[in-house]
PDB file of C-alpha atoms and ligand atoms in Angstrom:
ATOM      1  CA  MET A1279       4.289  15.856   7.636  1.00 57.00           C
ATOM      2  CA  SER A1280       1.831  13.221   6.447  1.00 62.00           C
ATOM      3  CA  PRO A1281       3.458   9.996   5.264  1.00 81.00           C
ATOM      4  CA  ILE A1282       3.820   9.423   1.548  1.00 92.00           C
ATOM      5  CA  LYS A1283       1.471   6.761   0.228  1.00 96.00           C
ATOM      6  CA  LEU A1284       3.719   4.700  -2.000  1.00 98.00           C
ATOM      7  CA  GLN A1285       2.761   3.377  -5.385  1.00 98.00           C
ATOM      8  CA  PHE A1286       4.524   0.241  -6.568  1.00 98.00           C
ATOM      9  CA  ARG A1287       5.702  -1.041  -9.919  1.00 98.00           C
ATOM     10  CA  LEU A1288       8.362  -3.279 -11.451  1.00 98.00           C
ATOM     11  CA  ALA A1289      11.575  -1.678 -12.652  1.00 98.00           C
ATOM     12  CA  THR A1290      12.509  -1.789 -16.335  1.00 98.00           C
ATOM     13  CA  PRO A1291      15.884  -1.007 -17.932  1.00 98.00           C
ATOM     14  CA  ALA A1292      14.588   2.540 -18.547  1.00 98.00           C
ATOM     15  CA  ASP A1293      14.650   3.128 -14.754  1.00 98.00           C
ATOM     16  CA  ILE A1294      18.382   2.548 -14.351  1.00 98.00           C
ATOM     17  CA  ASN A1295      19.353   6.215 -14.641  1.00 97.00           C
ATOM     18  CA  THR A1296      17.130   7.244 -11.726  1.00 97.00           C
ATOM     19  CA  LEU A1297      17.489   4.030  -9.752  1.00 97.00           C
ATOM     20  CA  LEU A1298      21.274   3.977  -9.579  1.00 96.00           C
ATOM     21  CA  PRO A1299      21.583   7.397  -7.851  1.00 94.00           C
ATOM     22  CA  LEU A1300      18.874   6.414  -5.362  1.00 96.00           C
ATOM     23  CA  ILE A1301      20.697   3.226  -4.382  1.00 95.00           C
ATOM     24  CA  ARG A1302      24.093   4.908  -4.172  1.00 91.00           C
ATOM     25  CA  SER A1303      22.790   7.841  -2.120  1.00 91.00           C
ATOM     26  CA  ALA A1304      21.039   5.517   0.359  1.00 92.00           C
ATOM     27  CA  PHE A1305      23.960   3.170   1.000  1.00 88.00           C
ATOM     28  CA  GLY A1306      26.997   5.403   0.946  1.00 80.00           C
ATOM     29  CA  GLY A1307      28.495   8.811   0.332  1.00 77.00           C
ATOM     30  CA  LYS A1308      27.558  12.164   1.808  1.00 81.00           C
ATOM     31  CA  GLN A1309      23.812  12.005   1.209  1.00 83.00           C
ATOM     32  CA  SER A1310      23.494   8.673   2.999  1.00 83.00           C
ATOM     33  CA  ARG A1311      24.476  10.447   6.240  1.00 83.00           C
ATOM     34  CA  ASN A1312      21.006  12.050   6.185  1.00 84.00           C
ATOM     35  CA  GLY A1313      19.650   8.540   6.751  1.00 85.00           C
ATOM     36  CA  TRP A1314      20.120   6.381   9.828  1.00 80.00           C
ATOM     37  CA  THR A1315      21.838   3.301   8.366  1.00 81.00           C
ATOM     38  CA  THR A1316      24.682   4.708   6.283  1.00 81.00           C
ATOM     39  CA  GLU A1317      27.486   2.374   5.266  1.00 79.00           C
ATOM     40  CA  ALA A1318      29.713   5.375   4.495  1.00 78.00           C
ATOM     41  CA  ASP A1319      32.097   4.499   7.333  1.00 76.00           C
ATOM     42  CA  LEU A1320      32.209   0.827   6.406  1.00 77.00           C
ATOM     43  CA  VAL A1321      32.390   0.661   2.617  1.00 73.00           C
ATOM     44  CA  ALA A1322      33.427   3.388   0.196  1.00 68.00           C
ATOM     45  CA  ASN A1323      32.232   2.261  -3.188  1.00 68.00           C
ATOM     46  CA  ASP A1324      29.420   2.657  -5.696  1.00 72.00           C
ATOM     47  CA  ARG A1325      27.598  -0.452  -4.478  1.00 78.00           C
ATOM     48  CA  ILE A1326      26.405  -1.494  -7.940  1.00 86.00           C
ATOM     49  CA  ASP A1327      26.928  -0.401 -11.524  1.00 89.00           C
ATOM     50  CA  GLU A1328      24.655  -0.192 -14.578  1.00 94.00           C
ATOM     51  CA  SER A1329      25.328  -3.716 -15.781  1.00 94.00           C
ATOM     52  CA  GLY A1330      24.827  -5.218 -12.325  1.00 93.00           C
ATOM     53  CA  LEU A1331      21.531  -3.415 -11.947  1.00 96.00           C
ATOM     54  CA  LEU A1332      20.389  -4.369 -15.445  1.00 97.00           C
ATOM     55  CA  ALA A1333      21.092  -8.021 -14.653  1.00 97.00           C
ATOM     56  CA  LYS A1334      18.841  -7.819 -11.576  1.00 97.00           C
ATOM     57  CA  ILE A1335      16.056  -6.098 -13.545  1.00 98.00           C
ATOM     58  CA  VAL A1336      15.991  -8.587 -16.424  1.00 98.00           C
ATOM     59  CA  THR A1337      16.625 -11.843 -14.579  1.00 98.00           C
ATOM     60  CA  PRO A1338      13.791 -14.341 -15.065  1.00 97.00           C
ATOM     61  CA  ASN A1339      14.325 -15.418 -11.434  1.00 97.00           C
ATOM     62  CA  GLY A1340      13.321 -12.187  -9.790  1.00 97.00           C
ATOM     63  CA  VAL A1341      12.188  -8.599  -9.928  1.00 98.00           C
ATOM     64  CA  VAL A1342      13.312  -5.166  -8.870  1.00 98.00           C
ATOM     65  CA  LEU A1343      10.402  -3.414  -7.162  1.00 98.00           C
ATOM     66  CA  LEU A1344      10.075   0.347  -7.131  1.00 98.00           C
ATOM     67  CA  GLY A1345       8.163   2.633  -4.789  1.00 98.00           C
ATOM     68  CA  THR A1346       7.182   6.041  -6.104  1.00 98.00           C
ATOM     69  CA  ASP A1347       5.425   8.981  -4.517  1.00 97.00           C
ATOM     70  CA  PRO A1348       2.061  10.073  -5.984  1.00 95.00           C
ATOM     71  CA  SER A1349       3.857  12.352  -8.486  1.00 96.00           C
ATOM     72  CA  GLY A1350       5.788   9.343  -9.829  1.00 96.00           C
ATOM     73  CA  THR A1351       9.129  10.275  -8.242  1.00 97.00           C
ATOM     74  CA  LEU A1352      11.192   7.249  -7.260  1.00 98.00           C
ATOM     75  CA  VAL A1353      11.729   7.049  -3.491  1.00 98.00           C
ATOM     76  CA  ALA A1354      12.350   3.363  -2.685  1.00 98.00           C
ATOM     77  CA  CYS A1355      13.440   0.069  -4.219  1.00 98.00           C
ATOM     78  CA  CYS A1356      14.386  -3.538  -3.528  1.00 98.00           C
ATOM     79  CA  GLU A1357      15.186  -6.722  -5.374  1.00 98.00           C
ATOM     80  CA  LEU A1358      13.406 -10.029  -4.856  1.00 98.00           C
ATOM     81  CA  LEU A1359      15.181 -13.115  -6.095  1.00 98.00           C
ATOM     82  CA  LYS A1360      13.666 -16.592  -6.196  1.00 98.00           C
ATOM     83  CA  LEU A1361      15.962 -19.215  -4.684  1.00 98.00           C
ATOM     84  CA  ASP A1362      15.190 -22.904  -4.137  1.00 97.00           C
ATOM     85  CA  GLY A1363      12.478 -24.444  -2.000  1.00 97.00           C
ATOM     86  CA  GLY A1364      10.197 -21.418  -1.660  1.00 97.00           C
ATOM     87  CA  LEU A1365      13.021 -19.252  -0.345  1.00 98.00           C
ATOM     88  CA  GLY A1366      13.405 -15.701  -1.640  1.00 98.00           C
ATOM     89  CA  TYR A1367      16.252 -13.241  -1.274  1.00 98.00           C
ATOM     90  CA  PHE A1368      15.452  -9.636  -0.356  1.00 98.00           C
ATOM     91  CA  GLY A1369      18.175  -7.194  -1.278  1.00 97.00           C
ATOM     92  CA  LEU A1370      19.098  -3.770  -2.603  1.00 97.00           C
ATOM     93  CA  PHE A1371      16.595  -2.245  -0.191  1.00 98.00           C
ATOM     94  CA  ALA A1372      16.875   1.537  -0.279  1.00 97.00           C
ATOM     95  CA  VAL A1373      14.760   4.533   0.685  1.00 97.00           C
ATOM     96  CA  ASP A1374      15.797   8.001  -0.464  1.00 96.00           C
ATOM     97  CA  PRO A1375      17.761   9.379   2.559  1.00 94.00           C
ATOM     98  CA  ARG A1376      15.663  12.577   2.431  1.00 94.00           C
ATOM     99  CA  HIS A1377      12.586  10.463   3.205  1.00 95.00           C
ATOM    100  CA  GLN A1378      13.983   7.945   5.676  1.00 95.00           C
ATOM    101  CA  ASN A1379      12.613   7.449   9.179  1.00 96.00           C
ATOM    102  CA  GLY A1380       9.124   8.441   8.039  1.00 96.00           C
ATOM    103  CA  GLY A1381       7.611   4.979   7.684  1.00 97.00           C
ATOM    104  CA  LEU A1382       8.391   4.369   3.995  1.00 98.00           C
ATOM    105  CA  GLY A1383      10.730   1.467   4.748  1.00 98.00           C
ATOM    106  CA  LYS A1384       8.018  -0.359   6.708  1.00 98.00           C
ATOM    107  CA  GLN A1385       5.407   0.387   4.029  1.00 98.00           C
ATOM    108  CA  PHE A1386       7.714  -0.861   1.279  1.00 98.00           C
ATOM    109  CA  LEU A1387       8.818  -4.004   3.126  1.00 98.00           C
ATOM    110  CA  LEU A1388       5.192  -5.004   3.761  1.00 97.00           C
ATOM    111  CA  PHE A1389       4.399  -4.666   0.074  1.00 98.00           C
ATOM    112  CA  ALA A1390       7.546  -6.568  -0.947  1.00 98.00           C
ATOM    113  CA  GLU A1391       6.651  -9.418   1.409  1.00 98.00           C
ATOM    114  CA  SER A1392       3.098  -9.682   0.054  1.00 98.00           C
ATOM    115  CA  TYR A1393       4.423  -9.534  -3.526  1.00 98.00           C
ATOM    116  CA  ALA A1394       6.935 -12.267  -2.705  1.00 98.00           C
ATOM    117  CA  ARG A1395       4.241 -14.449  -1.166  1.00 98.00           C
ATOM    118  CA  GLU A1396       1.324 -13.841  -3.509  1.00 97.00           C
ATOM    119  CA  THR A1397       2.962 -13.172  -6.880  1.00 97.00           C
ATOM    120  CA  LEU A1398       6.241 -15.083  -6.649  1.00 98.00           C
ATOM    121  CA  GLY A1399       4.838 -17.901  -4.486  1.00 97.00           C
ATOM    122  CA  LEU A1400       7.613 -17.627  -1.901  1.00 98.00           C
ATOM    123  CA  THR A1401       7.192 -18.967   1.610  1.00 98.00           C
ATOM    124  CA  ARG A1402      10.357 -17.681   3.299  1.00 98.00           C
ATOM    125  CA  MET A1403      12.499 -14.639   2.798  1.00 98.00           C
ATOM    126  CA  GLU A1404      16.137 -14.142   3.651  1.00 98.00           C
ATOM    127  CA  MET A1405      18.456 -11.191   3.600  1.00 97.00           C
ATOM    128  CA  SER A1406      22.027 -10.473   4.538  1.00 97.00           C
ATOM    129  CA  VAL A1407      23.094  -7.492   6.614  1.00 96.00           C
ATOM    130  CA  ILE A1408      26.603  -6.314   7.468  1.00 93.00           C
ATOM    131  CA  TRP A1409      27.155  -7.523  11.043  1.00 94.00           C
ATOM    132  CA  MET A1410      27.968  -4.040  12.322  1.00 92.00           C
ATOM    133  CA  GLN A1411      24.602  -2.668  11.262  1.00 94.00           C
ATOM    134  CA  THR A1412      23.086  -3.529  14.611  1.00 96.00           C
ATOM    135  CA  GLU A1413      20.296  -0.909  14.420  1.00 96.00           C
ATOM    136  CA  LEU A1414      19.274  -2.285  11.050  1.00 97.00           C
ATOM    137  CA  ILE A1415      19.313  -5.873  12.323  1.00 97.00           C
ATOM    138  CA  ALA A1416      17.141  -4.709  15.241  1.00 98.00           C
ATOM    139  CA  TRP A1417      14.767  -3.014  12.762  1.00 98.00           C
ATOM    140  CA  TYR A1418      14.377  -6.261  10.764  1.00 98.00           C
ATOM    141  CA  THR A1419      13.926  -8.208  13.997  1.00 98.00           C
ATOM    142  CA  ARG A1420      11.029  -5.905  14.904  1.00 98.00           C
ATOM    143  CA  ARG A1421       9.541  -6.795  11.493  1.00 97.00           C
ATOM    144  CA  GLY A1422       9.635 -10.544  12.261  1.00 97.00           C
ATOM    145  CA  TYR A1423      13.047 -11.557  10.879  1.00 98.00           C
ATOM    146  CA  THR A1424      15.321 -13.775  12.942  1.00 98.00           C
ATOM    147  CA  ARG A1425      19.054 -14.338  12.824  1.00 97.00           C
ATOM    148  CA  THR A1426      19.800 -17.745  11.306  1.00 98.00           C
ATOM    149  CA  GLY A1427      23.337 -17.816  12.708  1.00 97.00           C
ATOM    150  CA  GLU A1428      24.742 -18.139   9.187  1.00 98.00           C
ATOM    151  CA  LYS A1429      27.573 -15.776   8.282  1.00 98.00           C
ATOM    152  CA  ARG A1430      28.489 -14.975   4.680  1.00 96.00           C
ATOM    153  CA  PRO A1431      31.734 -13.474   3.447  1.00 93.00           C
ATOM    154  CA  PHE A1432      31.749  -9.873   2.297  1.00 87.00           C
ATOM    155  CA  PRO A1433      32.359  -9.913  -1.481  1.00 81.00           C
ATOM    156  CA  TYR A1434      35.098  -7.283  -1.538  1.00 75.00           C
ATOM    157  CA  GLU A1435      36.246  -8.459  -4.945  1.00 73.00           C
ATOM    158  CA  HIS A1436      32.849  -7.914  -6.576  1.00 67.00           C
ATOM    159  CA  PHE A1437      32.182  -4.457  -5.272  1.00 62.00           C
ATOM    160  CA  VAL A1438      32.439  -1.562  -7.674  1.00 55.00           C
ATOM    161  CA  ASN A1439      35.728   0.331  -7.168  1.00 56.00           C
ATOM    162  CA  ALA A1440      36.703  -2.545  -4.901  1.00 51.00           C
ATOM    163  CA  LYS A1441      40.152  -1.155  -4.090  1.00 51.00           C
ATOM    164  CA  ALA A1442      38.701   2.050  -2.688  1.00 54.00           C
ATOM    165  CA  GLY A1443      35.899   0.080  -1.075  1.00 59.00           C
ATOM    166  CA  ALA A1444      37.916  -1.853   1.455  1.00 54.00           C
ATOM    167  CA  MET A1445      37.690   0.502   4.443  1.00 72.00           C
ATOM    168  CA  ARG A1446      37.825  -2.423   6.852  1.00 78.00           C
ATOM    169  CA  ASP A1447      38.864  -6.022   6.498  1.00 81.00           C
ATOM    170  CA  ASP A1448      36.514  -7.510   9.090  1.00 88.00           C
ATOM    171  CA  LEU A1449      33.203  -7.179   7.253  1.00 88.00           C
ATOM    172  CA  TYR A1450      30.860 -10.104   6.805  1.00 93.00           C
ATOM    173  CA  PHE A1451      27.113 -10.574   6.472  1.00 95.00           C
ATOM    174  CA  GLU A1452      24.670 -11.954   8.980  1.00 98.00           C
ATOM    175  CA  VAL A1453      21.752 -13.834   7.434  1.00 98.00           C
ATOM    176  CA  LEU A1454      18.214 -13.093   8.632  1.00 98.00           C
ATOM    177  CA  GLU A1455      15.105 -15.023   7.662  1.00 98.00           C
ATOM    178  CA  LYS A1456      11.333 -14.741   7.991  1.00 98.00           C
ATOM    179  CA  ASP A1457       8.514 -17.216   7.482  1.00 98.00           C
ATOM    180  CA  LEU A1458       6.241 -15.383   5.052  1.00 98.00           C
ATOM    181  CA  LEU A1459       3.296 -17.642   5.870  1.00 96.00           C
ATOM    182  CA  ALA A1460       3.360 -17.083   9.617  1.00 91.00           C
ATOM    183  CA  GLY A1461       0.243 -15.263  10.681  1.00 71.00           C
ATOM    184  CA  THR A1462      -1.462 -15.664   7.306  1.00 64.00           C
ATOM    185  CA  THR A1463      -4.553 -17.793   6.839  1.00 58.00           C
ATOM    186  CA  ILE A1464      -4.322 -20.319   4.051  1.00 55.00           C
ATOM    187  CA  THR A1465      -7.745 -20.882   2.547  1.00 55.00           C
ATOM    188  CA  ALA A1466      -8.302 -24.044   0.561  1.00 55.00           C
ATOM    189  CA  ALA A1467      -9.235 -23.498  -3.071  1.00 49.00           C
ATOM    190  CA  ALA A1468     -12.931 -24.028  -3.704  1.00 42.00           C
TER     191      ALA A1468
HETATM  192  C1  COA B  39      16.764   0.501   5.860  1.00 67.94           C
HETATM  193  C2  COA B  39      15.834   1.525   5.199  1.00 67.94           C
HETATM  194  C3  COA B  39      15.338   0.970   3.875  1.00 67.94           C
HETATM  195  C4  COA B  39      14.644   1.794   6.154  1.00 67.94           C
HETATM  196  O1  COA B  39      13.810   2.756   5.566  1.00 67.94           O
HETATM  197  P1  COA B  39      13.108   3.911   6.434  1.00 67.94           P
HETATM  198  O2  COA B  39      12.141   4.591   5.539  1.00 67.94           O
HETATM  199  O3  COA B  39      14.136   4.738   7.111  1.00 67.94           O
HETATM  200  O4  COA B  39      12.338   3.031   7.540  1.00 67.94           O
HETATM  201  P2  COA B  39      11.096   3.436   8.452  1.00 67.94           P
HETATM  202  O5  COA B  39      10.900   4.919   8.420  1.00 67.94           O
HETATM  203  O6  COA B  39       9.943   2.576   8.122  1.00 67.94           O
HETATM  204  O7  COA B  39      11.589   2.994   9.877  1.00 67.94           O
HETATM  205  C5  COA B  39      12.533   3.791  10.559  1.00 67.94           C
HETATM  206  C6  COA B  39      12.991   3.026  11.778  1.00 67.94           C
HETATM  207  O8  COA B  39      14.288   3.455  12.125  1.00 67.94           O
HETATM  208  C7  COA B  39      14.373   3.653  13.507  1.00 67.94           C
HETATM  209  N1  COA B  39      15.455   4.611  13.678  1.00 67.94           N
HETATM  210  C8  COA B  39      15.516   5.861  13.229  1.00 67.94           C
HETATM  211  N2  COA B  39      16.681   6.422  13.572  1.00 67.94           N
HETATM  212  C9  COA B  39      17.385   5.480  14.231  1.00 67.94           C
HETATM  213  C10 COA B  39      18.672   5.455  14.819  1.00 67.94           C
HETATM  214  N3  COA B  39      19.476   6.496  14.798  1.00 67.94           N
HETATM  215  N4  COA B  39      19.060   4.311  15.405  1.00 67.94           N
HETATM  216  C11 COA B  39      18.268   3.231  15.418  1.00 67.94           C
HETATM  217  N5  COA B  39      17.031   3.188  14.872  1.00 67.94           N
HETATM  218  C12 COA B  39      16.595   4.313  14.284  1.00 67.94           C
HETATM  219  C13 COA B  39      12.993   4.126  13.854  1.00 67.94           C
HETATM  220  O9  COA B  39      12.741   3.951  15.230  1.00 67.94           O
HETATM  221  C14 COA B  39      12.120   3.215  12.984  1.00 67.94           C
HETATM  222  O10 COA B  39      11.983   1.923  13.554  1.00 67.94           O
HETATM  223  P3  COA B  39      10.601   1.409  14.222  1.00 67.94           P
HETATM  224  O11 COA B  39       9.484   1.822  13.338  1.00 67.94           O
HETATM  225  O12 COA B  39      10.740  -0.068  14.351  1.00 67.94           O
HETATM  226  O13 COA B  39      10.532   2.121  15.530  1.00 67.94           O
HETATM  227  C15 COA B  39      16.574   2.851   4.945  1.00 67.94           C
HETATM  228  O14 COA B  39      17.071   3.337   6.164  1.00 67.94           O
HETATM  229  C16 COA B  39      17.705   2.777   3.932  1.00 67.94           C
HETATM  230  O15 COA B  39      17.494   2.940   2.734  1.00 67.94           O
HETATM  231  N6  COA B  39      18.959   2.548   4.411  1.00 67.94           N
HETATM  232  C17 COA B  39      20.133   2.553   3.516  1.00 67.94           C
HETATM  233  C18 COA B  39      20.272   1.279   2.733  1.00 67.94           C
HETATM  234  C19 COA B  39      20.254   0.040   3.626  1.00 67.94           C
HETATM  235  O16 COA B  39      20.944  -0.046   4.610  1.00 67.94           O
HETATM  236  N7  COA B  39      19.414  -0.932   3.219  1.00 67.94           N
HETATM  237  C20 COA B  39      19.232  -2.176   3.917  1.00 67.94           C
HETATM  238  C21 COA B  39      20.294  -3.137   3.574  1.00 67.94           C
HETATM  239  S1  COA B  39      20.035  -4.707   4.359  1.00 67.94           S
END
């Protein structure tokens, strides 16, 4: 099967109805088991709701990026949030489980990094990954991310259907970071 060549655009509030099922199916539930990074055995919740997603789409401090196949069908997404000092946060990264492990994640991440650098002016990108997702951490490491050693608490209280979501009480995030300028040539303006 030839790899899908993704097209990219910014999400708008009109995308919420198709975006929400994509995110939920990638992170948890039955469909996520078709992928290779399911959180279904770690967290049983809806990940995010309409209002949470809308807030990420309309924030002036970031964007939600979408990846579609050539027919316009949504297959991937992420959020990019501008923090202080050139740092950006990469989150909500999801590829439709039916299309995972076919190179779309790598294709999407590369685009997100160039968008972060060239459009948002970011110089470093961070993300947080549940510590037990060792394959995922290894995947990011192969893409140039390094563990910072910082650990962040798992926000049980903010997760949708939080009561049902607490399948374990030992979850926390590991923070990974990448220098977005490493390996790029900075050319002085004429
Ligand atoms: C993480 C995610 C976005 C990656 O997308 P993807 O399209 O599957 O990624 P790619 O096809 O580009 O890469 C697949 C990689 O998985 C590896 N892989 C596949 N099956 C694996 C397995 N069972 N164990 C470990 N690695 C595996 C492949 O070797 C490949 O890595 P490599 O290219 O470095 O060799 C996607 O899996 C996803 O949506 N996961 C659910 C949501 C999530 O966890 N998001 C990230 C939160 S931080």
